[in-house]
Rosetta silent file (secondary structure, phi, psi, omega in degrees, C-alpha in Angstrom):
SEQUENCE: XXXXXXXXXXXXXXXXXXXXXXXXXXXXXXXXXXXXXXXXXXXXXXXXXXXXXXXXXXXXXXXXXXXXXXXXXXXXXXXXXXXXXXXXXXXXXXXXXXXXXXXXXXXXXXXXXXXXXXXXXXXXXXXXXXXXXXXXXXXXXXXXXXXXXXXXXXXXXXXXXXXXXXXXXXXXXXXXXXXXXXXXXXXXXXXXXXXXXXXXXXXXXXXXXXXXXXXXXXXXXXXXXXXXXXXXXXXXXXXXXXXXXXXXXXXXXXXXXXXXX
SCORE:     score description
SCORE:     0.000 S_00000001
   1 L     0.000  119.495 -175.904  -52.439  -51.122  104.153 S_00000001
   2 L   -45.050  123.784  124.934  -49.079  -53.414  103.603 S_00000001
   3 L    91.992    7.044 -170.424  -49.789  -56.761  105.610 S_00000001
   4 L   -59.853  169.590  175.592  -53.414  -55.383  106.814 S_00000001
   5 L   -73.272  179.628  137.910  -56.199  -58.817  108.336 S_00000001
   6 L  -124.746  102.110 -156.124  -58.236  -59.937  105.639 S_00000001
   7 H   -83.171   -8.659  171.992  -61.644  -60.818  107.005 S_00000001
   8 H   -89.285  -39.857  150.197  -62.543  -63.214  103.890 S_00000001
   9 H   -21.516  -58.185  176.571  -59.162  -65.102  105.149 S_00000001
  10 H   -73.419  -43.718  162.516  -60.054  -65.176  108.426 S_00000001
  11 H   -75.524  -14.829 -174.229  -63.328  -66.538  107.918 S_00000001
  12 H   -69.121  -23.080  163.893  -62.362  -69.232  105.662 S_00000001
  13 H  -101.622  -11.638  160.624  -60.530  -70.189  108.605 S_00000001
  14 H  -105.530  -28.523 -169.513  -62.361  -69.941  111.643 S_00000001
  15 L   -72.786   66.716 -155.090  -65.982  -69.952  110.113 S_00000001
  16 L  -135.078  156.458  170.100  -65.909  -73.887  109.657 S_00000001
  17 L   -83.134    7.405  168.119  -68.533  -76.267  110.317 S_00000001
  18 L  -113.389   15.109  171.500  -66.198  -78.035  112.661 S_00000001
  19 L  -126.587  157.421 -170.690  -65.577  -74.997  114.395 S_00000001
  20 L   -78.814  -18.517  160.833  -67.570  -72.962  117.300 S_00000001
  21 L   -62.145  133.765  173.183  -67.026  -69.248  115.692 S_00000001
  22 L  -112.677    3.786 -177.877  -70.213  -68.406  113.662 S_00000001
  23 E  -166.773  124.637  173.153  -69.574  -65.336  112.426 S_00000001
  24 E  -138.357  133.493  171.480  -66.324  -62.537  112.087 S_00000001
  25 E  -102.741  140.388  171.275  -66.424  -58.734  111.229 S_00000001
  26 L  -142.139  127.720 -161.693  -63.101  -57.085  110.137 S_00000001
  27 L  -116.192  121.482  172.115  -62.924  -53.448  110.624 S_00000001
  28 L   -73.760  -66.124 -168.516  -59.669  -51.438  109.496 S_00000001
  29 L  -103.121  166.214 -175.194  -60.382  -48.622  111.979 S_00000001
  30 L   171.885  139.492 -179.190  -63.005  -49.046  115.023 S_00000001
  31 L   -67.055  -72.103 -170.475  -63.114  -47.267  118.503 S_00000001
  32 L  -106.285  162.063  144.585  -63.427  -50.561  120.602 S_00000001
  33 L   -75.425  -44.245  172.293  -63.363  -54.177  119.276 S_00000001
  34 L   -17.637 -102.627  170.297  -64.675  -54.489  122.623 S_00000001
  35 H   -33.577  -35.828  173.404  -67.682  -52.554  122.538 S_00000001
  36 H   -87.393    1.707  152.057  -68.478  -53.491  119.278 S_00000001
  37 H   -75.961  -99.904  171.526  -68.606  -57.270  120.460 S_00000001
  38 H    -6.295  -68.453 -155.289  -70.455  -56.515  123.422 S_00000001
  39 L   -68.343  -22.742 -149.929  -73.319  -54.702  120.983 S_00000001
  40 L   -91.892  -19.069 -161.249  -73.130  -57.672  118.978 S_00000001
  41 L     0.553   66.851 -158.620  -73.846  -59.805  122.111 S_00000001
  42 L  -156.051   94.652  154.621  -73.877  -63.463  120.703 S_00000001
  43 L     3.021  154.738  173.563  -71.629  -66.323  121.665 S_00000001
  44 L    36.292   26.570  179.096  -69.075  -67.117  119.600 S_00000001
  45 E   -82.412  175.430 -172.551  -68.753  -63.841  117.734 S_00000001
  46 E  -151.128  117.911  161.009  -64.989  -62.605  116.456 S_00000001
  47 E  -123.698  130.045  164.056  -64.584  -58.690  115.782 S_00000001
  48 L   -96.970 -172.643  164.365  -61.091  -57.511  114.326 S_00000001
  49 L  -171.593  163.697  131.974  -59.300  -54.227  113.426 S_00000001
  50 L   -72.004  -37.462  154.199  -56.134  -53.138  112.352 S_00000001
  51 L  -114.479  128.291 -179.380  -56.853  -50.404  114.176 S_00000001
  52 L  -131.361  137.057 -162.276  -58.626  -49.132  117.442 S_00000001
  53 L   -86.135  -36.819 -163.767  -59.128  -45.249  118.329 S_00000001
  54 L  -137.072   47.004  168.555  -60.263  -46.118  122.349 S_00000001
  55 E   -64.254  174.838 -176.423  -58.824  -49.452  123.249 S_00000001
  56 E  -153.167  171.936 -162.399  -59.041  -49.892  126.916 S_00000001
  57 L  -142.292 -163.977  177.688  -57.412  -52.333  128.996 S_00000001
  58 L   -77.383  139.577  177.907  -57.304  -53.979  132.804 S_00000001
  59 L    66.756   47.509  168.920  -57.872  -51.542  135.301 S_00000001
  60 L   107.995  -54.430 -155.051  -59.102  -48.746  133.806 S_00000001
  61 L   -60.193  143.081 -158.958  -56.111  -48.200  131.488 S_00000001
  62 E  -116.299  158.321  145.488  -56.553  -46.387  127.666 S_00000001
  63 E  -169.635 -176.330 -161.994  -54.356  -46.395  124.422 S_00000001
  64 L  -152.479  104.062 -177.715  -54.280  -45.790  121.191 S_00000001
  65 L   -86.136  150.267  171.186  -51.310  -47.533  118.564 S_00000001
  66 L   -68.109  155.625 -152.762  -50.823  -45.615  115.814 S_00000001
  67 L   -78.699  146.540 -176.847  -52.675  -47.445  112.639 S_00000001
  68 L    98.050  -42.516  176.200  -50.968  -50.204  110.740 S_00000001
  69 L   -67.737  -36.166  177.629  -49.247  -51.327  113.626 S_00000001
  70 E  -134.958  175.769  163.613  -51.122  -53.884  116.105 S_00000001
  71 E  -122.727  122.899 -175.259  -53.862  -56.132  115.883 S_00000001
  72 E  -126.519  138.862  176.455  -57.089  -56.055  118.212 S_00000001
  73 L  -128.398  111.686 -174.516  -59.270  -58.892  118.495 S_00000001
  74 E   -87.693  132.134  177.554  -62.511  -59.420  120.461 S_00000001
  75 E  -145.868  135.654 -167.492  -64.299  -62.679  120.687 S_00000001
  76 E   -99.431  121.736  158.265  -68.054  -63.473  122.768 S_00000001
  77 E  -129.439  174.280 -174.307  -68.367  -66.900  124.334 S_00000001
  78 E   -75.815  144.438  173.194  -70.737  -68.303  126.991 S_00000001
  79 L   -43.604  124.596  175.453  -70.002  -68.108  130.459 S_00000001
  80 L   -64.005  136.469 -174.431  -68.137  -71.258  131.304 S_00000001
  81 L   -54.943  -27.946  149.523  -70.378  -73.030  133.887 S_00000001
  82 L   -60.598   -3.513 -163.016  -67.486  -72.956  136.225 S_00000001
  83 L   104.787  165.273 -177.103  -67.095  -69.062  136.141 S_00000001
  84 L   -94.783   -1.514 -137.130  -65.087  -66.656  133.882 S_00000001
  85 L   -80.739  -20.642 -178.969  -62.140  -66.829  136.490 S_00000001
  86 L   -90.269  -23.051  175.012  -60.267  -68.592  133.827 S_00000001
  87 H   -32.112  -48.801 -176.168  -60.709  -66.880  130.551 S_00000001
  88 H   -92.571  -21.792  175.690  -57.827  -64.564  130.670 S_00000001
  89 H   -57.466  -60.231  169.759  -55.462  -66.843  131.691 S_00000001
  90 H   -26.451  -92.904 -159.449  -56.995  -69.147  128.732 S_00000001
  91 H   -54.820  -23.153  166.755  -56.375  -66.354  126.558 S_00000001
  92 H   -76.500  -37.922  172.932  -53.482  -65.161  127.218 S_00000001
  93 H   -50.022  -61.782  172.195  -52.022  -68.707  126.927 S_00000001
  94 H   -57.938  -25.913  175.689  -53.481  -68.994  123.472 S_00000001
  95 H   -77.352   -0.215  175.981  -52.061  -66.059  122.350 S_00000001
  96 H   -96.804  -25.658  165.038  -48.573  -67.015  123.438 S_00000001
  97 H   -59.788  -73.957 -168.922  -48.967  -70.344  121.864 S_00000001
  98 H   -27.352  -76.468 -174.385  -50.154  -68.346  118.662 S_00000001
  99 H   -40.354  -23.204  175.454  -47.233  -65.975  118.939 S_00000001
 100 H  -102.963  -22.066 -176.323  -44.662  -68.821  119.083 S_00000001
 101 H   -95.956    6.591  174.673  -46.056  -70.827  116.423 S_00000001
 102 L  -129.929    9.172 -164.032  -46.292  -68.242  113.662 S_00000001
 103 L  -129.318  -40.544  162.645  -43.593  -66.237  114.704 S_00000001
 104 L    78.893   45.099  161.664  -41.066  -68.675  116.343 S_00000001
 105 L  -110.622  136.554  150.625  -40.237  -66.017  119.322 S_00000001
 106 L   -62.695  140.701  158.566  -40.452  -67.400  123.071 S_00000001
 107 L  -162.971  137.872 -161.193  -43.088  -66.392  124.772 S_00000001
 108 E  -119.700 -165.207 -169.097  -44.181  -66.777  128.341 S_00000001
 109 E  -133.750  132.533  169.089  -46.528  -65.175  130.763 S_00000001
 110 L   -80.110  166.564 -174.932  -46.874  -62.971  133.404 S_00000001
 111 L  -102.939  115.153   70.693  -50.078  -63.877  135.961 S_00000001
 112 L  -145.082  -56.155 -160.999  -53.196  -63.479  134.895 S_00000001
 113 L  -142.319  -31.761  166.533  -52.430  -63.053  131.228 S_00000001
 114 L     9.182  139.152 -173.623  -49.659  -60.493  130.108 S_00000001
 115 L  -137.452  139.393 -172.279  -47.992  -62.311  127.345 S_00000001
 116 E  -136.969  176.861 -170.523  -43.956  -61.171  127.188 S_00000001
 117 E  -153.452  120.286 -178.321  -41.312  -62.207  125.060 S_00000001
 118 L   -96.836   49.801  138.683  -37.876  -62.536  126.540 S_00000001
 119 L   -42.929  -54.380  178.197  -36.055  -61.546  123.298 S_00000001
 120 L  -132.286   51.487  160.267  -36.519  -58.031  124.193 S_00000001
 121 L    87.243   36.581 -157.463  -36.393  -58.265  127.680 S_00000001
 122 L    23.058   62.588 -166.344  -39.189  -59.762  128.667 S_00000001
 123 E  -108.892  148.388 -153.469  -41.096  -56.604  127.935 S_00000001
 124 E   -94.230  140.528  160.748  -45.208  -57.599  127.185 S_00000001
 125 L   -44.712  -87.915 -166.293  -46.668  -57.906  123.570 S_00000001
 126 L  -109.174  155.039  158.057  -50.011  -58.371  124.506 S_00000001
 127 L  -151.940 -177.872 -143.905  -52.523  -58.039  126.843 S_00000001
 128 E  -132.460  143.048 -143.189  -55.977  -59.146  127.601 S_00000001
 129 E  -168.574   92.298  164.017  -59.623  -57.267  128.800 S_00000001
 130 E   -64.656  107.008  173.777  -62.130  -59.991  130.506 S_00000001
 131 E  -116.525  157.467  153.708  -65.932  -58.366  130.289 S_00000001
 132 E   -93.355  105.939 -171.866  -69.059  -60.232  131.404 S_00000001
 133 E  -115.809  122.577  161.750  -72.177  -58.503  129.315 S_00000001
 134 L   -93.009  125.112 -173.488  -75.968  -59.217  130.339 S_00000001
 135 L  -140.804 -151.870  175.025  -78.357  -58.919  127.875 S_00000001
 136 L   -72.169  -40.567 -161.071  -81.975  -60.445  126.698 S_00000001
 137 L  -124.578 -154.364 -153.008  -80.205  -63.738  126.441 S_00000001
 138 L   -69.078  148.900  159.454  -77.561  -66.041  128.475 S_00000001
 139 L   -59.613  173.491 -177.918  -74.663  -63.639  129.459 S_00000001
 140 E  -142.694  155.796  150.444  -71.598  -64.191  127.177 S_00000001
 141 E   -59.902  148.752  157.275  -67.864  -63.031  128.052 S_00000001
 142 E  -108.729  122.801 -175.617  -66.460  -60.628  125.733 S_00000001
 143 E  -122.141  104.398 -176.131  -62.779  -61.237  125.386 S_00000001
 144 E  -106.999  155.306  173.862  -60.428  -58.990  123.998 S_00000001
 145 E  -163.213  121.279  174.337  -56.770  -58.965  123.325 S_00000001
 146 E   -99.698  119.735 -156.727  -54.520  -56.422  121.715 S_00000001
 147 E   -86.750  104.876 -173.635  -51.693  -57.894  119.973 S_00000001
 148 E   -94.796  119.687 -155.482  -48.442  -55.000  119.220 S_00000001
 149 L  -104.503  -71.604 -155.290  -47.082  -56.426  115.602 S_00000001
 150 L  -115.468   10.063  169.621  -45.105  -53.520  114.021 S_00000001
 151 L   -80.651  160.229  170.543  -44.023  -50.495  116.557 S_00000001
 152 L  -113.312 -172.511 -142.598  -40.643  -49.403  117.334 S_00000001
 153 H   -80.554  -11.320  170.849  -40.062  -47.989  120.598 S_00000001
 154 H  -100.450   50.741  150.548  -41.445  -44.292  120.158 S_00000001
 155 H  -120.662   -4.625 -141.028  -44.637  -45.524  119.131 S_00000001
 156 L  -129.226  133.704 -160.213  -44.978  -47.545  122.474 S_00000001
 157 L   -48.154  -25.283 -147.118  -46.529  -45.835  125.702 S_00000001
 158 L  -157.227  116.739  179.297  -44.361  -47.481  128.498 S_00000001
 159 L   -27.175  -45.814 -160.844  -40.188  -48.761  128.285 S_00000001
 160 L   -54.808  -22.341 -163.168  -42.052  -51.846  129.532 S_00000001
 161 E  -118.555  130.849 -173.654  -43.967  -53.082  126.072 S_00000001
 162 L  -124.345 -173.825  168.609  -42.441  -54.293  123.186 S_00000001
 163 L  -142.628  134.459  175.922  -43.639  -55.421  119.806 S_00000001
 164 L    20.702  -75.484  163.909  -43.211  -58.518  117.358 S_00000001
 165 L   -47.499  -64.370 -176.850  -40.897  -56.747  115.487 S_00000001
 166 L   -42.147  -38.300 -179.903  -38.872  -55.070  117.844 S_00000001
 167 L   -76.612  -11.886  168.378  -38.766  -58.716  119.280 S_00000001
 168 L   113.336   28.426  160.361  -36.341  -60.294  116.280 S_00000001
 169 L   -89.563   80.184  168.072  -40.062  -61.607  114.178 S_00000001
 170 L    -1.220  -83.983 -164.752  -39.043  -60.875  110.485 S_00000001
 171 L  -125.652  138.844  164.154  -42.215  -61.012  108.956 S_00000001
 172 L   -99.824  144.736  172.248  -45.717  -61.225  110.754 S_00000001
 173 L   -97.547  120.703  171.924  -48.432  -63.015  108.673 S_00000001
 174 H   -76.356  -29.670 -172.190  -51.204  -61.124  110.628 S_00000001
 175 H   -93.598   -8.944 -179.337  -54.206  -63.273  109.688 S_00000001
 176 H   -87.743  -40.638  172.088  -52.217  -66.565  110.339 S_00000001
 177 H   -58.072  -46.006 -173.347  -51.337  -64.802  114.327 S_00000001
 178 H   -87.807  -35.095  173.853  -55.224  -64.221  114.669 S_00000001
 179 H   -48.028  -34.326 -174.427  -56.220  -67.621  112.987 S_00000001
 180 H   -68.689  -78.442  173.342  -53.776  -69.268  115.225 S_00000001
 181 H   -48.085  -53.010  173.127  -54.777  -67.539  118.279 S_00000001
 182 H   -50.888  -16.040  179.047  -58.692  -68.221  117.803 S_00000001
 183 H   -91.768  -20.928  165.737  -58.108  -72.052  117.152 S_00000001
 184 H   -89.614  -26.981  136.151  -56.655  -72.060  120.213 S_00000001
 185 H   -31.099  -50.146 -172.820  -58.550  -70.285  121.911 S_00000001
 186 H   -77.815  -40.636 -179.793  -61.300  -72.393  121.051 S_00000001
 187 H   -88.621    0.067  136.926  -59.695  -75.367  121.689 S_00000001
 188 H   -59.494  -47.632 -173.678  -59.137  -74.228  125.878 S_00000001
 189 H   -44.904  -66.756 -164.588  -62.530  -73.469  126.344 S_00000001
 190 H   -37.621  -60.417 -177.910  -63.633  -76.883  124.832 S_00000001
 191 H   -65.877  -20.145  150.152  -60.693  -78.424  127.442 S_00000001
 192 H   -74.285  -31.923 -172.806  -61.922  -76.216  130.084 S_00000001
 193 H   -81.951  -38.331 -119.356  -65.712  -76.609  129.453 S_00000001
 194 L  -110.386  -41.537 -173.193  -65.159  -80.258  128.331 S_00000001
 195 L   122.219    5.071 -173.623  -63.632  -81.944  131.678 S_00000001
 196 L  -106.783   47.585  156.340  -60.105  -81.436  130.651 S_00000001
 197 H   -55.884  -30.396 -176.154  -59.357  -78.617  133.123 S_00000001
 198 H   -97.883  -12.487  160.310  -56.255  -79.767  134.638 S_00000001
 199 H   -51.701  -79.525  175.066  -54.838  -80.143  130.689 S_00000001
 200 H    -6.893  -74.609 -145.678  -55.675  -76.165  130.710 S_00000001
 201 H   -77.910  -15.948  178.315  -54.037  -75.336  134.100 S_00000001
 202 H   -79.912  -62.309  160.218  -50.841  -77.364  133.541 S_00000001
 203 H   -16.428  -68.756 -175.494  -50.218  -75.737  130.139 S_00000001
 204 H   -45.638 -103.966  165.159  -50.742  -72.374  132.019 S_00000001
 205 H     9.881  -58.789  153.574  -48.484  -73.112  134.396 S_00000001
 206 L   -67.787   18.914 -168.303  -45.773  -74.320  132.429 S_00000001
 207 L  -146.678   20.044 -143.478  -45.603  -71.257  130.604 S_00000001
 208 E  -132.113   79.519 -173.513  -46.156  -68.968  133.468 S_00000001
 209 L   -61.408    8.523  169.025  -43.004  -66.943  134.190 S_00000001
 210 L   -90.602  -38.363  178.147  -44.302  -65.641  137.688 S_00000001
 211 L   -56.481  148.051  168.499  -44.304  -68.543  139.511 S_00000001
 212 L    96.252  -35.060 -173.424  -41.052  -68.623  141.770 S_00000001
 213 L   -71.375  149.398  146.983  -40.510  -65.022  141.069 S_00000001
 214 E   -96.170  150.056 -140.540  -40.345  -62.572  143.877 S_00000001
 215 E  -136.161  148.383  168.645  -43.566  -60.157  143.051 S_00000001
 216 E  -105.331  129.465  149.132  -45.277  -56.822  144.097 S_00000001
 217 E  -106.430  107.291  164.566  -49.020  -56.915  143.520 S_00000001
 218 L   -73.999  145.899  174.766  -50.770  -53.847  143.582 S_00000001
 219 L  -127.807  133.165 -173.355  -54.219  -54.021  144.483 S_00000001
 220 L   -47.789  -20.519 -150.614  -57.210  -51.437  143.577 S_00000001
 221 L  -160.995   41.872  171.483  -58.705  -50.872  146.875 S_00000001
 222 L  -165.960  174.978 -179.216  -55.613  -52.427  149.421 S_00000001
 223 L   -88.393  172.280 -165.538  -52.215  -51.619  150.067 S_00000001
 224 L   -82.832  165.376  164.379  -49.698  -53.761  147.675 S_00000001
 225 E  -126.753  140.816 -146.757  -48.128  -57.268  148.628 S_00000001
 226 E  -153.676  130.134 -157.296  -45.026  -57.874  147.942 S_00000001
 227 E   160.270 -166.033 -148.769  -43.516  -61.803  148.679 S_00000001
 228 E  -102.180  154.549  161.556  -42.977  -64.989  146.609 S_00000001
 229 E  -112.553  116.297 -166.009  -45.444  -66.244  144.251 S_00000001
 230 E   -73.666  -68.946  159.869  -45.761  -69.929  144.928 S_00000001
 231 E  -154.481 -165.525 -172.694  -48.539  -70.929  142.027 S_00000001
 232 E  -125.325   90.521  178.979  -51.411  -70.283  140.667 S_00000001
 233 L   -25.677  172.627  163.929  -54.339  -72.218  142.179 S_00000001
 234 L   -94.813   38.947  153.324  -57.005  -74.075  140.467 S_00000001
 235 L  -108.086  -60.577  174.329  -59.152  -71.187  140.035 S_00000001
 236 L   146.398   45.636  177.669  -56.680  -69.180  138.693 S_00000001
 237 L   -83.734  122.956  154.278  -55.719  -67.510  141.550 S_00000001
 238 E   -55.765  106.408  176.337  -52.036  -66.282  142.316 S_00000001
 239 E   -93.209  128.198 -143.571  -50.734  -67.683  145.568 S_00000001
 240 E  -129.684  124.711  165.784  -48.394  -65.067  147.039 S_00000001
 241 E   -87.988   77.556 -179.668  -46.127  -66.011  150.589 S_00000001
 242 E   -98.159  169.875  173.374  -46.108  -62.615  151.933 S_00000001
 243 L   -60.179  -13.600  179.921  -45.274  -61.288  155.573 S_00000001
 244 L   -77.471  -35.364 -160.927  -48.851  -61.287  156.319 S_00000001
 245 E   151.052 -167.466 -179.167  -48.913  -64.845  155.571 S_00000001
 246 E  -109.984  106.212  169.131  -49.605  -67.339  152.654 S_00000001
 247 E  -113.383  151.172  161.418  -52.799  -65.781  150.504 S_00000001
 248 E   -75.332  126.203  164.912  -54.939  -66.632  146.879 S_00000001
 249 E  -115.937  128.284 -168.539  -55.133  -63.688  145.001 S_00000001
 250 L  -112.620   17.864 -178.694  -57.788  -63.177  142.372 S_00000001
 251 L  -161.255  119.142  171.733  -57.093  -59.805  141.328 S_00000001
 252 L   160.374  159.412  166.093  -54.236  -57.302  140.876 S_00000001
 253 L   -40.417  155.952  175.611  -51.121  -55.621  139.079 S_00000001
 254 L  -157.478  109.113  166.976  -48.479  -58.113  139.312 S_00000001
 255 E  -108.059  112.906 -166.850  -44.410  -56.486  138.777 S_00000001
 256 E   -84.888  130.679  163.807  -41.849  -59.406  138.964 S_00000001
 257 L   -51.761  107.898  141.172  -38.884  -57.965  141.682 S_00000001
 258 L   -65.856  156.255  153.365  -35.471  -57.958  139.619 S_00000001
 259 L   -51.670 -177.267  145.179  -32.391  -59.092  141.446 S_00000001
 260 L  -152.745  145.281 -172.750  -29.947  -56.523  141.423 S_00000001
 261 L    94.758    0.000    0.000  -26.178  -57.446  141.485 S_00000001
């Protein structure tokens, strides 16, 4: 497959003795990266594909890209001692770092982790699937993120999602986009884990195209809120100035309100 990962690439580049991944499988087809991470259940693992049959996403939500087309990557680390609350925001950040440095497209973020590229309309790239898995030994996070590199717009489920291409990126190096993202990756945690948390949350922040916007959040099991989003606390909370009041939100859909006129 033209432009396919290469998993002896990828380890030669994350598999380092100065780095915290110990081990990466690369699968051209696979149902979940997910799932197969999870089984694997051991810090610091990294499973790819070129392809996934049953990705799944936040809230429930399924797809399937046709093969050749995206990149899905899964990676297990230890619960941060502070909570998980931060992880997709981490992760989404690295991959928008990644995404600008190997591709040289903007790219900012919707809250928690959506990653969008206003190129093509700020329509989102990527997105991101937090799991917490218990097992014999310390839980670990399972982190996933599916990256869309080569559809055009009838391969892609929803007006709303764009891809690499589609976004003005010539050529994608695919193993230099996941090498990228995982070094960066690695190197929030460490700054989250490390005592350099408020490096983390500014970084977010500054890249975080929600604040300021006015925002609808749907929420699974409430009615939606719909107000200003002021910032995003130091949990990683969305702080929303609705008629109800000023609230922290740690969970929900988030649609940034166009103007019209």
């Amino acid at each position: 497959m033209a432009g396919s990962l290469d998993g002896e690439v990828l380890r030669a580049a994350l598999v380092t003795p100065s780095s915290p991944w110990r081990a990466l499988e690369h699968h051209a087809t696979i149902s979940s990266t997910n799932a197969r991470a999870a089984w694997l259940g051991e810090p610091w693992r990294v499973v790819v594909a070129d392809h996934q049959s049953e990705g799944r996403g936040r809230l429930a939500r399924t797809w399937e890209a046709p093969p050749g087309t995206s990149v899905a990557v899964s990676a297990t680390v230890p619960v941060p001692p502070e909570g998980p609350a931060w992880l997709p925001l981490l992760a989404g950040l690295a991959v928008a770092e990644a995404v600008e440095a190997t591709t040289g497209l903007t790219a900012n973020l919707k809250w928690p982790n959506d990653v969008l590229l206003p190129d093509d309309g700020d329509r989102k790239v990527c997105g991101v699937l937090c799991e917490v898995m218990s097992g014999p030994g310390d839980p670990v996070v399972v982190v996933g993120a599916g990256i869309n590199v080569d559809q055009d717009r009838a391969a892609l489920p929803v007006d709303t999602a764009t891809s690499l291409t589609l976004a003005g990126a010539a050529s994608v190096d695919r193993n230099r986009l996941v090498a990228a993202y995982l070094s960066r990756f690695s190197s929030w945690y460490a700054a989250l884990t490390g005592g350099e948390a408020g490096r983390l949350r500014a970084a977010y922040r500054g890249r975080c195209g929600t604040v300021g916007r006015s925002v609808t959040l749907s929420r699974p099991n409430g009615p939606d809120v719909l107000g200003t989003a002021e910032s995003v606390d130091d949990h990683g909370r969305l702080v929303i100035d609705a008629a109800a009041g000023r609230h922290a939100w740690a969970a929900g859909d988030v649609t940034h309100v166009r103007s019209v006129g």
